[in-house]
Coordinates of C-alpha atoms and ligand atoms in Angstrom, one line a residue:
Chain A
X1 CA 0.0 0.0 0.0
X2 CA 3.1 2.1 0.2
X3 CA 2.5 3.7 -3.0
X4 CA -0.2 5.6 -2.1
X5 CA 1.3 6.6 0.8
X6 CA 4.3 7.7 -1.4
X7 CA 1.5 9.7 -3.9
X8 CA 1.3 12.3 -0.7
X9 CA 5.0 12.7 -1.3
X10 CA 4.1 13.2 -4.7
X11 CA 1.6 15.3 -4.5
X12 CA 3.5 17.4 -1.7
X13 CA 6.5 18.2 -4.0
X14 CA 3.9 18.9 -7.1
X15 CA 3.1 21.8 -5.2
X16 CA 5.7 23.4 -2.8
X17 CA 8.8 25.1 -4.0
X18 CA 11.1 23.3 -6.0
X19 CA 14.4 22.4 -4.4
X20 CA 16.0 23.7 -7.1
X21 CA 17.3 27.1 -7.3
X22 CA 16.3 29.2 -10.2
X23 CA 20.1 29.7 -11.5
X24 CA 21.6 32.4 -12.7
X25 CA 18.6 34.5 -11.6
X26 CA 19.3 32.8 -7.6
X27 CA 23.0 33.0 -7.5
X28 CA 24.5 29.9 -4.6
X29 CA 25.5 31.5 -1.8
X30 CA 28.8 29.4 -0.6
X31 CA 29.3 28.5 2.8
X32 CA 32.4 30.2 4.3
X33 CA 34.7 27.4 3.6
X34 CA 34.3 26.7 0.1
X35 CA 37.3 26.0 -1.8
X36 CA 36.5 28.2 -5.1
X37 CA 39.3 29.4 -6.4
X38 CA 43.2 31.0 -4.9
X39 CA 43.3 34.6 -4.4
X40 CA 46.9 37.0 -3.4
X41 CA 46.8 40.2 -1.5
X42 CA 50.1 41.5 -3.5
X43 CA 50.5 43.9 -0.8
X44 CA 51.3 41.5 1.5
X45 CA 53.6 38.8 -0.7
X46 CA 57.0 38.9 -0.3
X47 CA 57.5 35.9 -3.5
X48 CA 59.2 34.4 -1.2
X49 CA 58.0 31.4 -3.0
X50 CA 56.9 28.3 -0.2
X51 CA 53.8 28.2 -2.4
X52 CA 54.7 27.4 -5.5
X53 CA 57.0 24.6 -4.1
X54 CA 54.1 23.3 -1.8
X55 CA 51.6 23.7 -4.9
X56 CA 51.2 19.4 -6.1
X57 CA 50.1 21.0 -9.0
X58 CA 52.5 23.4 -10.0
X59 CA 49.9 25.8 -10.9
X60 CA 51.7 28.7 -9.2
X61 CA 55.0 30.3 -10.5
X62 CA 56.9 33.3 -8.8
X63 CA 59.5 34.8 -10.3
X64 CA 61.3 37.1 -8.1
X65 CA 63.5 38.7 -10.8
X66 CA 60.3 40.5 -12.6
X67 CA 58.6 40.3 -9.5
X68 CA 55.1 38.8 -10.4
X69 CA 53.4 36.0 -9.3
X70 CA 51.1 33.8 -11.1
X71 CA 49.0 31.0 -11.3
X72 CA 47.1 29.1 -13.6
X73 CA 43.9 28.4 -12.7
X74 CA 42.7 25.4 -15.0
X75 CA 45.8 23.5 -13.4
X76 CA 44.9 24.6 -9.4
X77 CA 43.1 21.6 -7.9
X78 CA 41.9 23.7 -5.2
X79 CA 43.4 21.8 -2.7
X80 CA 44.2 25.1 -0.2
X81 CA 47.8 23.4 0.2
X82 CA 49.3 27.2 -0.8
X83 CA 47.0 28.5 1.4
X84 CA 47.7 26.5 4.5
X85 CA 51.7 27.1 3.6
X86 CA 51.9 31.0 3.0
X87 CA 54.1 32.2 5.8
X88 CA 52.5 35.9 5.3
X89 CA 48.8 34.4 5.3
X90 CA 48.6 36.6 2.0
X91 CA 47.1 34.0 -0.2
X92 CA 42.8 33.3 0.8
X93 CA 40.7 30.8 -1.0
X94 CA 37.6 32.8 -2.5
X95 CA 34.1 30.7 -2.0
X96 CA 33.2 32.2 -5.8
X97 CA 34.6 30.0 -8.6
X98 CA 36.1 31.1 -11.3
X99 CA 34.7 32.2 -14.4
X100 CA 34.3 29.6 -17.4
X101 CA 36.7 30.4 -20.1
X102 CA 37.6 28.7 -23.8
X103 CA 41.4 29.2 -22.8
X104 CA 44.0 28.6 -20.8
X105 CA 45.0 31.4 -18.9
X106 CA 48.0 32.1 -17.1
X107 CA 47.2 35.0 -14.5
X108 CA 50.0 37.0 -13.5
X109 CA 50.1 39.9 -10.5
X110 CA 52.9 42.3 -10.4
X111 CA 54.2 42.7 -6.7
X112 CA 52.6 46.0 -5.5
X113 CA 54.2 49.4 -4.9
X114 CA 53.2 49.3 -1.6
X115 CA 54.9 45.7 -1.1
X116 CA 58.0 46.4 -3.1
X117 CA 58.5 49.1 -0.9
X118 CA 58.1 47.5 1.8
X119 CA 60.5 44.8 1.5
X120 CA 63.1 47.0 0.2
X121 CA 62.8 49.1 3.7
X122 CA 63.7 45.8 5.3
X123 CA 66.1 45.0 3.6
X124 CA 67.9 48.4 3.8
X125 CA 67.7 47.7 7.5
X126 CA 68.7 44.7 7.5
X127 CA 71.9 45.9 5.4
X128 CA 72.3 48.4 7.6
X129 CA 72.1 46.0 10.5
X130 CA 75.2 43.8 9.1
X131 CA 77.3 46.6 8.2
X132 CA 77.2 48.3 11.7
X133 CA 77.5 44.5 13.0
X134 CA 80.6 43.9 10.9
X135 CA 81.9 47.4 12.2
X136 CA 81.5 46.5 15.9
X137 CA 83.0 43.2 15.1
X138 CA 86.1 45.0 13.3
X139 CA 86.5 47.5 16.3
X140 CA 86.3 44.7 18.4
X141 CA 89.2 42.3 16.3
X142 CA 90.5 45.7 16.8
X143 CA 90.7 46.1 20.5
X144 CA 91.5 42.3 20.7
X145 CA 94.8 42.5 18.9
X146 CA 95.4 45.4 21.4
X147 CA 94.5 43.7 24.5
X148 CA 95.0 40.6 26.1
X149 CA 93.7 37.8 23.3
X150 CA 92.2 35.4 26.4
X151 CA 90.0 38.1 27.9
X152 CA 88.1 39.2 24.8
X153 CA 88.0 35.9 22.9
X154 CA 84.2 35.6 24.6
X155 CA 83.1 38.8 23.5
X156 CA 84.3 39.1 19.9
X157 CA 82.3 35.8 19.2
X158 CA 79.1 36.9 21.0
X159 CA 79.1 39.9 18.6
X160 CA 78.2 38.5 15.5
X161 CA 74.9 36.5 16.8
X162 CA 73.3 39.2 17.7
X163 CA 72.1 40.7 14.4
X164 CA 71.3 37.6 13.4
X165 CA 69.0 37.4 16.5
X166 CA 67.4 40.3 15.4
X167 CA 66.4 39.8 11.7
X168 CA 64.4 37.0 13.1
X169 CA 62.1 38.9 15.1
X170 CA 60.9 41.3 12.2
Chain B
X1 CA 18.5 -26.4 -27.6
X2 CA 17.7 -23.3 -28.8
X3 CA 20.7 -21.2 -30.3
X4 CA 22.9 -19.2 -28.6
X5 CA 23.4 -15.3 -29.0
X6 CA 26.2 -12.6 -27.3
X7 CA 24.7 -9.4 -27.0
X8 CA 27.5 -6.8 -25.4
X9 CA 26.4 -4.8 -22.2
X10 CA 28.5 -1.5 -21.7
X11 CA 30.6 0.1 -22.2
X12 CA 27.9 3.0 -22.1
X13 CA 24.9 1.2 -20.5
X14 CA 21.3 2.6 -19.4
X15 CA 22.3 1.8 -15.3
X16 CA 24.4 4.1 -14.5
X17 CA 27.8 6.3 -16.1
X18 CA 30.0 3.6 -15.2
X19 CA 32.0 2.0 -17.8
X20 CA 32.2 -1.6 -17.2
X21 CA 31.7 -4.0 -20.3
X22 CA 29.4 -7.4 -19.9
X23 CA 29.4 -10.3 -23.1
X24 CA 25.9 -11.7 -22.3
X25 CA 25.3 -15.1 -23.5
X26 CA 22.0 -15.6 -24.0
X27 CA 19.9 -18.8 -24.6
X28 CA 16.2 -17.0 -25.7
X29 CA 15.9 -14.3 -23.2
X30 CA 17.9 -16.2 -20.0
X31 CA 21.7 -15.2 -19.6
X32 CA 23.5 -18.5 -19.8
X33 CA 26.7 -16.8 -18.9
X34 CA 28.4 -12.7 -18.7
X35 CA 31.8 -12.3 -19.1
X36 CA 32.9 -9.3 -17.5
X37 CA 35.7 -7.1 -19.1
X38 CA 37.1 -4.1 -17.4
X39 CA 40.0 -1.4 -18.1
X40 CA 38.2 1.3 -20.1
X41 CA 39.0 4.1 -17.7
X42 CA 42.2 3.3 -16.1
X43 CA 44.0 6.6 -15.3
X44 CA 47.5 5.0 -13.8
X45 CA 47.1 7.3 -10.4
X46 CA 49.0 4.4 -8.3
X47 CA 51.6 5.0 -10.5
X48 CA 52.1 8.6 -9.7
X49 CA 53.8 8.2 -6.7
X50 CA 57.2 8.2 -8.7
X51 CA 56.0 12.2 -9.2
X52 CA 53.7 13.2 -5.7
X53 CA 55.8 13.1 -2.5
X54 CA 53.9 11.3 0.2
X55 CA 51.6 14.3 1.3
X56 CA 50.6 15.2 -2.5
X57 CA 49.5 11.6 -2.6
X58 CA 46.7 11.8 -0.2
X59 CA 45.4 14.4 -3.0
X60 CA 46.0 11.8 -5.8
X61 CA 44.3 9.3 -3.5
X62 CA 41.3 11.0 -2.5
X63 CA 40.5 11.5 -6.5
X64 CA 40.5 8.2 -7.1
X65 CA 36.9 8.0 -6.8
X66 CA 34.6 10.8 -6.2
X67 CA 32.0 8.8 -4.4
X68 CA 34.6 7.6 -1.7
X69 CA 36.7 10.1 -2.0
X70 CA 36.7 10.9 1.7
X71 CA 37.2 6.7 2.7
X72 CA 40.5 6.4 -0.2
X73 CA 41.8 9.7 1.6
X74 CA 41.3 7.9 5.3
X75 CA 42.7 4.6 4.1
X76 CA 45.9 5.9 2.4
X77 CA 46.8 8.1 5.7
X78 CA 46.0 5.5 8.3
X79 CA 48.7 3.3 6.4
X80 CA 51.1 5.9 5.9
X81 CA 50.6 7.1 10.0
X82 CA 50.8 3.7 10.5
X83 CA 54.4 3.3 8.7
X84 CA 55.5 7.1 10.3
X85 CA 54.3 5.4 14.1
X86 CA 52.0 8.6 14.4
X87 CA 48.9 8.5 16.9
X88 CA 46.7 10.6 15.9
X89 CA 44.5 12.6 18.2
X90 CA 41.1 11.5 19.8
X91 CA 39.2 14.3 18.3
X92 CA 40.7 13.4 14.7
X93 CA 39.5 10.1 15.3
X94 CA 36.1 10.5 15.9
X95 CA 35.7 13.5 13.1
X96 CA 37.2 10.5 10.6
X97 CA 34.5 8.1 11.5
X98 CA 32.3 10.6 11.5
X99 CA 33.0 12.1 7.7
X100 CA 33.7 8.2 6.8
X101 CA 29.8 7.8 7.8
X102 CA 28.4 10.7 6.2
X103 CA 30.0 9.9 3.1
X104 CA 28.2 6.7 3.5
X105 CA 24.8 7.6 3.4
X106 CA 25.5 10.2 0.5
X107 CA 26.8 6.9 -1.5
X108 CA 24.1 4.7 -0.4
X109 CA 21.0 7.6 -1.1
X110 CA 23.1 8.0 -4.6
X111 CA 22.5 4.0 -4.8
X112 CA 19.2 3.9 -3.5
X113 CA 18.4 6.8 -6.1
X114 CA 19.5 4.8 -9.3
X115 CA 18.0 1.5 -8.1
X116 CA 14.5 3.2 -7.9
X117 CA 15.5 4.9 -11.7
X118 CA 16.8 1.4 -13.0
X119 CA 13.0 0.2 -12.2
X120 CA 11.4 3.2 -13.2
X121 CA 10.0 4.9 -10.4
X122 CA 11.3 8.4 -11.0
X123 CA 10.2 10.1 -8.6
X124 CA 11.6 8.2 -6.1
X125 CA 15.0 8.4 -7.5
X126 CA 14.2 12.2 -7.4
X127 CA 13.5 12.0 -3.9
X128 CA 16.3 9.7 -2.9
X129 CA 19.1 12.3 -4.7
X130 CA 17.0 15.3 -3.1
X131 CA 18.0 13.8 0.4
X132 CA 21.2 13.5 -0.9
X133 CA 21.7 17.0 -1.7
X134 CA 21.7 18.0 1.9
X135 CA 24.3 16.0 3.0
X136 CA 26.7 17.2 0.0
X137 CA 25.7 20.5 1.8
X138 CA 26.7 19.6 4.9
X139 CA 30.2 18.2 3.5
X140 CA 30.7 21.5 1.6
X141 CA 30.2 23.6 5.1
X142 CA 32.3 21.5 7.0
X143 CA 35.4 21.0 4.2
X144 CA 34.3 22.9 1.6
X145 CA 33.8 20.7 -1.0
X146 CA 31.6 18.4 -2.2
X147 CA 33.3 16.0 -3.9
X148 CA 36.7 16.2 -3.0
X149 CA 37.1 17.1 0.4
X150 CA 40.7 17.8 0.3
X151 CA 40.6 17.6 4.4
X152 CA 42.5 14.6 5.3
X153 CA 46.1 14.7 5.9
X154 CA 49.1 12.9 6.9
X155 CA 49.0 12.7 10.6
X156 CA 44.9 13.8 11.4
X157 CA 42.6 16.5 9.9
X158 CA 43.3 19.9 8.0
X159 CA 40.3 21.9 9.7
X160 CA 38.8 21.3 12.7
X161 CA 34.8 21.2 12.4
X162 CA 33.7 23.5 15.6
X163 CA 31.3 22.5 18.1
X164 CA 28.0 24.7 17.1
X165 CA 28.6 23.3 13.4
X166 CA 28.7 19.5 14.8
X167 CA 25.6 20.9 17.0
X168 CA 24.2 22.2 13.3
X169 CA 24.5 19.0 11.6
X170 CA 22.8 17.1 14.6
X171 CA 19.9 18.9 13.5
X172 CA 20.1 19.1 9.8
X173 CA 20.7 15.0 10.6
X174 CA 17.7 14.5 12.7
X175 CA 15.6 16.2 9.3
X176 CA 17.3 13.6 6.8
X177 CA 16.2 10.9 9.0
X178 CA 12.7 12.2 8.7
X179 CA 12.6 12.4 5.4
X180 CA 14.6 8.9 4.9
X181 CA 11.7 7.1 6.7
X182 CA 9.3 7.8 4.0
X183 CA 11.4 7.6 0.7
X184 CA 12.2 4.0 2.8
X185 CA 8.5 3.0 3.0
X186 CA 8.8 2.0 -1.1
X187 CA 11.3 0.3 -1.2
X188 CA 10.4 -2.0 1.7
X189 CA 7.0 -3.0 0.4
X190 CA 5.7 -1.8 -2.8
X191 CA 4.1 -4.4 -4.7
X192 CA 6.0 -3.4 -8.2
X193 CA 9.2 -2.6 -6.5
X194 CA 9.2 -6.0 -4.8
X195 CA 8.3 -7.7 -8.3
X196 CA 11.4 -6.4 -9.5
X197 CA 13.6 -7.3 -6.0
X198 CA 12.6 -10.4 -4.4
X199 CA 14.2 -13.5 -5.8
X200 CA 16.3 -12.3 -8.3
X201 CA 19.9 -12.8 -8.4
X202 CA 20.3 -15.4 -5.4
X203 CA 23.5 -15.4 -3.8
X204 CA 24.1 -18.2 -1.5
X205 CA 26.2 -17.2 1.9
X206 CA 28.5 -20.3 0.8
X207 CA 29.2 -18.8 -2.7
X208 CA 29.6 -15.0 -1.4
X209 CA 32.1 -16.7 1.1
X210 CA 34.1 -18.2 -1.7
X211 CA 34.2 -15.5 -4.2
X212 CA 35.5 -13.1 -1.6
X213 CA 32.6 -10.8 -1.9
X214 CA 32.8 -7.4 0.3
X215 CA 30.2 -5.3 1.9
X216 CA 26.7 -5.0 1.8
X217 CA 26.6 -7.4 -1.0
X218 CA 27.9 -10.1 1.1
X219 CA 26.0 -9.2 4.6
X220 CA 23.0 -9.2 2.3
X221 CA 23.7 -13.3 2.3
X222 CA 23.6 -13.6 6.2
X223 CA 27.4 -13.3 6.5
X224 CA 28.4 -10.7 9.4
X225 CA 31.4 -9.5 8.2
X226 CA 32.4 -5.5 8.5
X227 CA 35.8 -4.5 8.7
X228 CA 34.3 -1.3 11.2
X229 CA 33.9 -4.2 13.5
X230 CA 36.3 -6.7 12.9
X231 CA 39.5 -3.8 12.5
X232 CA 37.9 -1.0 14.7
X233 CA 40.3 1.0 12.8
X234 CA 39.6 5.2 13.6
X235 CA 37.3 5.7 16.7
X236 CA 34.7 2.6 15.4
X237 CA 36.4 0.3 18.6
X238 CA 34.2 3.3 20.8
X239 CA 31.1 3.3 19.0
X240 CA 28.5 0.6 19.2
X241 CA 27.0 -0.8 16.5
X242 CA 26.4 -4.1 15.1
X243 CA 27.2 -5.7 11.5
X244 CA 23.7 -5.2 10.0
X245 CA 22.6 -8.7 8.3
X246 CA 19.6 -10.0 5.8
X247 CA 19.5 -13.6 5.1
X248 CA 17.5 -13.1 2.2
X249 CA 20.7 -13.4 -0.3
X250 CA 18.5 -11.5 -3.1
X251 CA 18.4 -8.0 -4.5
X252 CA 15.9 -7.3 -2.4
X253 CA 17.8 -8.1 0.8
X254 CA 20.9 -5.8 -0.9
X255 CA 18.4 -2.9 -0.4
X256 CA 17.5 -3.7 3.1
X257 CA 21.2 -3.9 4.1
X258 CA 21.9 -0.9 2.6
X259 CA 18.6 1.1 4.0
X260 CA 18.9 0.1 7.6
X261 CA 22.9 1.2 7.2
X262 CA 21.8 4.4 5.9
X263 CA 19.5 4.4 9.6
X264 CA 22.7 3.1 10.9
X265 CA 25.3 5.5 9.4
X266 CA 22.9 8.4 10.9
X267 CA 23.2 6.7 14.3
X268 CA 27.0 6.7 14.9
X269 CA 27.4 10.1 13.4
X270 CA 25.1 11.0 16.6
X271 CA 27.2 8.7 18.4
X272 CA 30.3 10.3 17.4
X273 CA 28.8 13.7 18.0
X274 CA 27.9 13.3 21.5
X275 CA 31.4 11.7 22.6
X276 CA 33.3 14.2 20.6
X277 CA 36.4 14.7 22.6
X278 CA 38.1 18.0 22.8
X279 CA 41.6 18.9 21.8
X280 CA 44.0 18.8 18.9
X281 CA 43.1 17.7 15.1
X282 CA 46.6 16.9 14.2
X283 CA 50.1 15.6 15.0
X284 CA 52.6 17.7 13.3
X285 CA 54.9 15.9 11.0
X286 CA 58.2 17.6 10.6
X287 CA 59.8 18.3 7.2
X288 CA 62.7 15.9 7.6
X289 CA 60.6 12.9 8.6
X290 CA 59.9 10.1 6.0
X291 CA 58.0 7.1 6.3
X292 CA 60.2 3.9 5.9
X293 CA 58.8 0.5 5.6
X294 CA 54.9 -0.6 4.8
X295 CA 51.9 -1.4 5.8
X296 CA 48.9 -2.4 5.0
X297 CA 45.4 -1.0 5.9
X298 CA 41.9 -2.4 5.1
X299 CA 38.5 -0.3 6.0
X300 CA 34.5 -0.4 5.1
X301 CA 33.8 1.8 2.2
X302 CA 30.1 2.3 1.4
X303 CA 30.4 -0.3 -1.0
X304 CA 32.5 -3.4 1.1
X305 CA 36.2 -3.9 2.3
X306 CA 39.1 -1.4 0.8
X307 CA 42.5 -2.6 0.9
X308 CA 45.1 -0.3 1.6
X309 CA 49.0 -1.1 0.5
X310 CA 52.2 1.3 1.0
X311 CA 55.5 0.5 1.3
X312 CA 57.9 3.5 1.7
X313 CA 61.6 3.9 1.3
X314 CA 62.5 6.4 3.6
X315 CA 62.3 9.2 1.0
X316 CA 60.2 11.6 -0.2
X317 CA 58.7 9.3 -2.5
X318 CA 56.9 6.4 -2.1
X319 CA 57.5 3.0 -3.6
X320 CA 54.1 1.6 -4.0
X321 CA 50.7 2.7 -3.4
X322 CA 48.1 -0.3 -4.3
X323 CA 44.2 0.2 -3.6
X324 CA 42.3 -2.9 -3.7
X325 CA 38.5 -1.9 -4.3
X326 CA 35.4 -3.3 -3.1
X327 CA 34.1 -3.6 -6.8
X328 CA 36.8 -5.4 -7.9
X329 CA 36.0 -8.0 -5.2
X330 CA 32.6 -8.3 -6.3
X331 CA 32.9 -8.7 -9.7
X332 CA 33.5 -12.6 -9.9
X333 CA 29.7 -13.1 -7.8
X334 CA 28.0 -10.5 -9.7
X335 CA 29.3 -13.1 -13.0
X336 CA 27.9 -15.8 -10.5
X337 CA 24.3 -14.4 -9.8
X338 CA 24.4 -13.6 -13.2
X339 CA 23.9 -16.9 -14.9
X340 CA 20.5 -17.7 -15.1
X341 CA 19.1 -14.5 -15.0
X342 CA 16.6 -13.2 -17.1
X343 CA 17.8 -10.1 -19.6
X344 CA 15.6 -7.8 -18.2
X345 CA 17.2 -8.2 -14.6
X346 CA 20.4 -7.9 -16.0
X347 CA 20.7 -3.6 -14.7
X348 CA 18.9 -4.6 -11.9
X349 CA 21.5 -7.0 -10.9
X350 CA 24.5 -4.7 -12.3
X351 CA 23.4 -2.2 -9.9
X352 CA 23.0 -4.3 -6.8
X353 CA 26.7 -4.7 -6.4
X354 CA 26.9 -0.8 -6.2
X355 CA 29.8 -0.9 -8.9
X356 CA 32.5 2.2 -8.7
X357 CA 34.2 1.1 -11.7
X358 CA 36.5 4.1 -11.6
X359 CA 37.5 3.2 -8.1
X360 CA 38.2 -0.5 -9.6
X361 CA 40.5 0.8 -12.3
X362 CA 42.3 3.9 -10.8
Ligands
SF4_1 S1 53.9 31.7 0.0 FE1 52.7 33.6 0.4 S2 54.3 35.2 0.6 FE2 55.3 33.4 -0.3 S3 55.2 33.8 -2.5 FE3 53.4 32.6 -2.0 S4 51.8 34.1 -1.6 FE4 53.7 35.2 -1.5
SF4_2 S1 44.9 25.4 -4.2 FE1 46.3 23.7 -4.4 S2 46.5 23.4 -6.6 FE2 45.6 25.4 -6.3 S3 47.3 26.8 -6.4 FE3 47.0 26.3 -4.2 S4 48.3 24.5 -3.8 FE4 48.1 24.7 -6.0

């Protein structure tokens, strides 16, 4: 007798809403942790390149010489392995998907201004950093050829560590 | 003796998009004998361990099959943590058994959906992949996909899945079950759906032991064999459930089995929910550690016993990944319930075994 009580099923779906959704009038709104497709905040990136070597894809190349990144978006697998393994959390996975194309693409971003910048301001002070390290170290050899050798060994080899020390912390 | 005619089944077939190729020997419209041929969508993914390190594999693993995906992602890093000695975490545990089950009833409601089109009744099929749906949508929240969940990872889980979204799909659970009890109703005791079930394609419990048949198919011939129970591998050891039987050894007892797991599957994902423990989802692995040696895993896909095969060399790369499929392991009794059959029951029977195809041929 089942099938008539599956006709109230029936019946029931014949008239309530459809479970469908009227696409592309009713765009899908993606839950928050949709995988849809890799996006990079270039003011962030440094290219230091941990996702393109952690990418089982290869779909992302860096080349720090022209200073763009790109990736190839027919080849990404969506996997979020980039994502998991940027060390600047720069790179996000977007819930949209990307457009359909007949192509393709390669999609390159130029390092930003802003980010270019940036990382040359560290570096300067890191430069900066080394040189007045390798001063101290020279005044230091210095003093120790001066002085008794025993006595200053210790400090003369401290010296060196800490700018080293330092860089880290940035 | 009337004469005898081969008529090819498959490739491309009217049961479902899986290409497996049948020679039907047929004396008027009985099948005297099928002779199964397989290989048309071999993809050579074992073999790309010589190019994947041993984390990229899980990817390569997972994409095996995109029905199981989340059980060939679980099975492949349980033998790797096994060859690595890494214990993974409590909490990783139980959100594996409890993924491993969801993806259980989205592969049986798939099944039970294309059983009810193989006989015709559309709108049950509608129904059954309607149900479906919602637990796709409850994978995509909780990994973000719906396919491939791409969460799985050497050593426990990428993402946790926070409390009030286990809490969430407690409800959105309690709804499918609802709505499972009266697609259910159909399949249990319609007159025309039990026309086309009951009786056909007997598999004796003797046979099904002998042919080395896996899962539902071979509980559905009143042996209690599940590798949940008899392995305990993940967090199933804590969990109670029993091996769900039918000694009816038809296609209608196939159905039965995989209904009340469906019922069952539902249970220990509540089970799981309610002794989640807290903590950790993951055991770092560090970049200079390499699993060396191998191991072998087996667990309970949807569709019967996986077998699991690594052997590592120390290195990055692996030596061997082998995945022994549940399909594969039914193939030689589907040939057996086969013979005899009438031609008309031939998709019927086809589909019983729940064939993954891809899965079979990597
Ligand atoms: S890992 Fe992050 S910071 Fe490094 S290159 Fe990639 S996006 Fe840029
Ligand atoms: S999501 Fe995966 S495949 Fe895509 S770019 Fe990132 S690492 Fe590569």
């Amino acid at each position: 007798m089942s099938l008539v009580n599956f006709n109230k099923t029936v019946i029931k779906n014949l008239f309530s809403k459809p479970a469908t959704r009227k696409y592309p009038f009713e765009p899908k709104v993606y839950p928050e942790r949709t995988r849809g497709h890799v996006v990079n905040d270039m003011d962030v990136c440094v290219l230091c390149g941990l996702c393109s070597i952690k990418c089982p894809t290869h779909a992302i190349t860096v080349d720090k010489a022209a200073k763009t990144w790109s990736i190839r978006p027919m080849s990404c697998i969506q996997c979020r392995s980039c994502v998991d393994n940027c060390p600047k959390k720069c790179l996000s996975m977007d819930t949209q998907f990307t457009e359909p194309g007949s192509e393709k693409l390669t999609k390159t971003f130029p390092q930003s201004e802003k980010a270019i910048a940036a990382q040359e301001a560290l570096m300067k002070a890191a430069k900066e950093r080394a040189a007045a390290a390798a001063a101290a170290k020279a005044a230091q050899a210095g003093n120790a050829a001066n002085a008794n050798p025993v006595a200053n060994a210790a400090p003369a080899a401290q010296a060196p560590a800490q700018p080293a020390a330092e860089k880290k912390d940035e | 003796m009337s004469t005898r005619s081969v008529i090819p089944f498959g490739p491309q077939h009217p049961v479902l998009p899986e290409p497996i190729h049948l020679d039907l020997v047929l004396e008027d419209e009985k099948v005297v004998q099928a002779i199964p041929s397989i290989g048309f969508i071999h993809r050579g993914l074992e073999k790309l361990v010589d190019k994947k390190d041993f984390h990229e594999m899980v990817y390569v693993a997972e994409r095996i099959c995109g029905i199981c995906s989340m059980g060939h992602g679980l099975g492949y890093c349980d033998a790797v943590e096994h060859i690595m000695d890494l214990e993974i975490p409590d909490r990783a545990k139980f959100l594996r058994t409890m993924l491993s089950e969801l993806s259980r009833i989205h592969s049986h409601m798939l099944w039970l959906g294309l059983l009810a089109d193989a006989f015709g009744f559309e709108s049950l099929y509608m129904e059954c992949w309607r149900i479906r749906e919602e637990v796709l949508d409850m994978f995509e929240i909780a990994t973000g996909g719906r396919v491939i969940f791409s969460i799985m990872k050497i050593g426990g889980l990428r993402r946790d899945l926070p409390d009030d979204m286990l809490a969430d799909f407690r409800q959105r659970l309690d709804k499918i079950e609802e709505q499972l009890k009266v697609v259910a109703k159909p399949f249990y005791d319609d007159v025309a759906v039990k026309n086309r079930l009951v009786g056909v394609g007997i598999l004796t419990p003797e046979k099904a032991d002998l042919l080395g048949t896996a899962g539902p198919f071979l509980r559905a011939s009143g042996i209690a064999r599940d590798i949940r129970s008899t392995e305990g591998y993940c967090a199933y050891d804590q969990i109670e459930f029993e091996p769900i039987i039918s000694t009816g050894c038809d296609s209608y007892a196939r159905t039965e089995v995989r209904i009340k797991e469906i019922f069952q599957a539902i249970d220990i994902v509540r089970q799981c929910i309610d002794k989640m423990p807290a903590g950790a989802v993951d055991v770092p692995v560090k970049p200079n550690q390499f699993p060396n040696g191998e191991y072998m895993t087996r667990i309970e896909q949807p569709r019967g016993e996986a077998l699991y095969y690594v052997k590592a060399n120390g290195s990055k790369f692996i030596d061997r990944m082998r995945v022994r499929t549940p399909t594969f392991a039914n193939i030689p009794a589907l040939v057996e319930v086969m013979a005899g059959c009438d031609l008309a029951d031939v998709p019927i029977l086809v589909l019983t075994i729940d064939p993954c195809i891809s899965c079979t041929e990597r």
